Amino acid sequence: MLRLENFTKQYATGDMALKGVNLEISSGQVVALIGPSGAGKSTLIRCINRLVEPTSGSALLNDINLTKLSSSALRKARRRMGMIFQEYALVERLTVMENVLSGRLGYVGFWRSWFRLFPQKDIDEAFRLLQRVGLDHMADKRADELSGGQRQRVGIARALIQDPELLLVDEPTASLDPKTSRQIMRLITELCTERGLAAIINIHDVALAKMFVQRVIALRSGEIIFDGSPEDLTPEVLTNIYGEEDWEATIKQEENGNSENGEADKTVKDK
Amino acid sequence: MAVKINNNGQKIWKRRDRRAQLQNWALWLIGTAIFMFCWYQISKATNWYFVWDAGRIASDIGSRAMPPKWSYINELWKPLWDTINIATLGTLLALIVAIPIGFLAARNTTPSKLFVRPIALIIIVSSRSINSLIWALLLVAILGPGIFAGLLAIAIRSIGFCAKLLYEAIEEIDRTQVEAISATGASNMQIMIYGILPQVMPTLAGLSVFRWDINIRESTVLGLVGAGGIGLQLQGSLNTLAWPQVSLIILVILFAVLISEWVSAKVRGAII
Amino acid sequence: MSNAETANYNGRKWRKPPFIKNPYKRWSLIIISVVYVVAAFATMEVDWQRAYEGLERGANFILSFARPDFVTRFTEISEGIIESLVMALAATVVGVAISIPIALGAARNISFLPIYLICRMIIAISRALNEVIVAILMVAIFGFGPLAGFITLSFSTIGFIGKLLAEEIEKSNKVQAEAIRSTGSSWMQMINYGYQPQFMPRLIGLSMYRLDSNFRHSSVLGLVGAGGVGATLNTAFSRYEFDTAAAIILIIIVLVVLLEYLSSLIRAWVQ
Ligand SMILES: Nc1ncnc2c1ncn2[C@@H]1O[C@H](COP(=O)(O)OP(=O)(O)O)[C@@H](O)[C@H]1O
Ligand SMILES: [Mg+2]
């Protein structure tokens, strides 16, 4: 569904953030992208929907080459890719509902969006999504009145209302506490399963990544150095990715986490 | 600051070392020289005979101006209403023009840094550099005397002020909020109204009220050059040396200014 | 999440919550605004005929910016500009010098009540009176010429600097000042050592800002006979010598830009 070929990015400052990345993700597959800070994870995601222009190589979404699209075709293509941000990136001074509906901007015209006259089916869907993420009672609150976890839920609803096939998720939990992080990761992966979405999730918390995904890709200095299942992330591999550290604790923590979380908080709500 | 050791081996402390001290003295010297030159120019152009008489003249004017001619107030209501309209409509007009110019001038929203942005900046600078009274003078020469010239003068002077504050606010917005909106596939205009406008809205509201307050003050004197408002009455009274009317007009202007300051403080408080 | 909660949102309406919640207040505000604007336009006496005839003159004026005439009235222009600059500079120096004691007196934390009230009153009067009105009075008292303009600008500088500097002093750190006070110093010493270092950068910044706004104001004082380039400009307009007027306006713009640049340099250097 998504195929990156020789994907390269060199910033104006000269940094080679991506060095010829090749990658294929099939429909409905959720992938965790790990790697040390500065490895190029954010750059990779942003080059796919061209918030950052890749330098060379191609990104094919359902055989459409995203890197070659004109700006209006790119807007159409962006509707198929939902994005979730580390700092939530909600428009702080708009209400929760407006933030969610802003996910439909690619589908409605200028004047309708100016007067907030979204089609009723979009509004229905927005309410359904808000209910799904547990925030339907907050539709008219302003985004800056929410807690971090609540904001990220709004961010998720905004990405999903686009009706995407692919989610691009950049460190969704980096600004959240451990419990909320887990709830948010679970919510994202559950929603991907429900809707059959593919996703690339940037995450620096290896334990959390292993808990929720079937495929892990590791990036170091702009190159893929690992691509496999979470079980194959042995201490040696992790040392190769991140450098020398004691990895046993990280791996243990993940096992404990798994068992403890099996039955407990299934509902996702934090108020 | 410097610590030195003198011949006896004692430490002496001085606030500045020798070079900094010299530099400091040189700056003061140059500054004083410039000021003396300015003062010389002013005093050369001054008729000191008049100035020695100033105390007597001031008290003379004061005694003529008191008490104000209260009955004259009835002729001031219409000019006062005109003054408020000049300021208010002028501010509105200025905002309508300043908002697009602000977007064209901000580095992160301008369509072209090479062509459009410099033009927008030139408009801003020209509008700001010229006092509204001079704009009024010019517009009276072009359009003839009246409120319309005053209104346009206020608007033209305010465009630069509003656009400058607006574009500075636009350049300081949080970029990730804008990125998030662009990532949904929104068009440029939609990015503007969803990603940028909400972020600069408080600035925009604050500066409108602020400018309105300033414009009330400025529109009180536009009449001096024939551009309508209460300044017209002031000019007339000054020409006929009707000091009791002058004092009443000044009182009315002070009152209007105080009210406008109070209103703008209230509105700003409500917005922010 | 219970079953009852999975309510059916289909068809539920949504409108952006209005800025003013109370509908009576909202509608009366809207109606008042509309009535005001209509009334304002209705009572505005505009001689459209005259305005229309003026368009040609307006076009002439704009064209004259393409061929500004610096030469014909060179002496008047240069003398006027120098006079404006001189007035602005001298008034800034004197105004700032006077406003320092006034600001100290108007800062609630270091002043005594009677002095505080007097200083605040001086500041309020200076801020409320438009320069042009002050200039008219000064011309009446001191006669025509730059002295009246100089006094006017000094007076308005006092209001501006006095207010902002007093606020700065009120904000400044008490602990530093108390530390100085506790060494047994006098009031003057406390100001000199405890407060002056704190407000000095701000004072220099404000003075530089005031220098360029004094220059801008000085260009109009000539209209009422208080010296500066305004008189020349007035003559040029009344004789419809638009190319001379354009030259003067261009000079003012360039000088304002230069002064603004200079003051930004100095402010950056001080901070
Ligand atoms: N806007 C930018 N301009 C220049 N260099 C950048 C920019 N953004 C990121 N980089 C560089 O690109 C590399 C990858 O950064 P990034 O993609 O943010 O890594 P990660 O998300 O994995 O921490 C880093 O070396 C970083 O310094
Ligand atoms: Mg990153």
PDB file of C-alpha atoms in Angstrom, chain A residues 28 63 72 91 120 186 189 207 258 269:
ATOM      1  CA  GLY A  28      -3.804  -2.528   7.497  1.00  0.00           C
ATOM      2  CA  ASP A  63       0.817   3.362  -6.798  1.00  0.00           C
ATOM      3  CA  SER A  72      -3.802  20.432  -5.586  1.00  0.00           C
ATOM      4  CA  VAL A  91      -5.678  24.695  17.190  1.00  0.00           C
ATOM      5  CA  GLN A 120     -24.530  16.619   8.514  1.00  0.00           C
ATOM      6  CA  ARG A 186      -4.028   1.078  22.753  1.00  0.00           C
ATOM      7  CA  THR A 189      -3.883   0.394  17.555  1.00  0.00           C
ATOM      8  CA  ALA A 207       8.740  -1.370  25.671  1.00  0.00           C
ATOM      9  CA  ASN A 258       1.582  -7.126  29.014  1.00  0.00           C
ATOM     10  CA  LYS A 269     -11.421   7.429  29.646  1.00  0.00           C
TER      11      LYS A 269
END
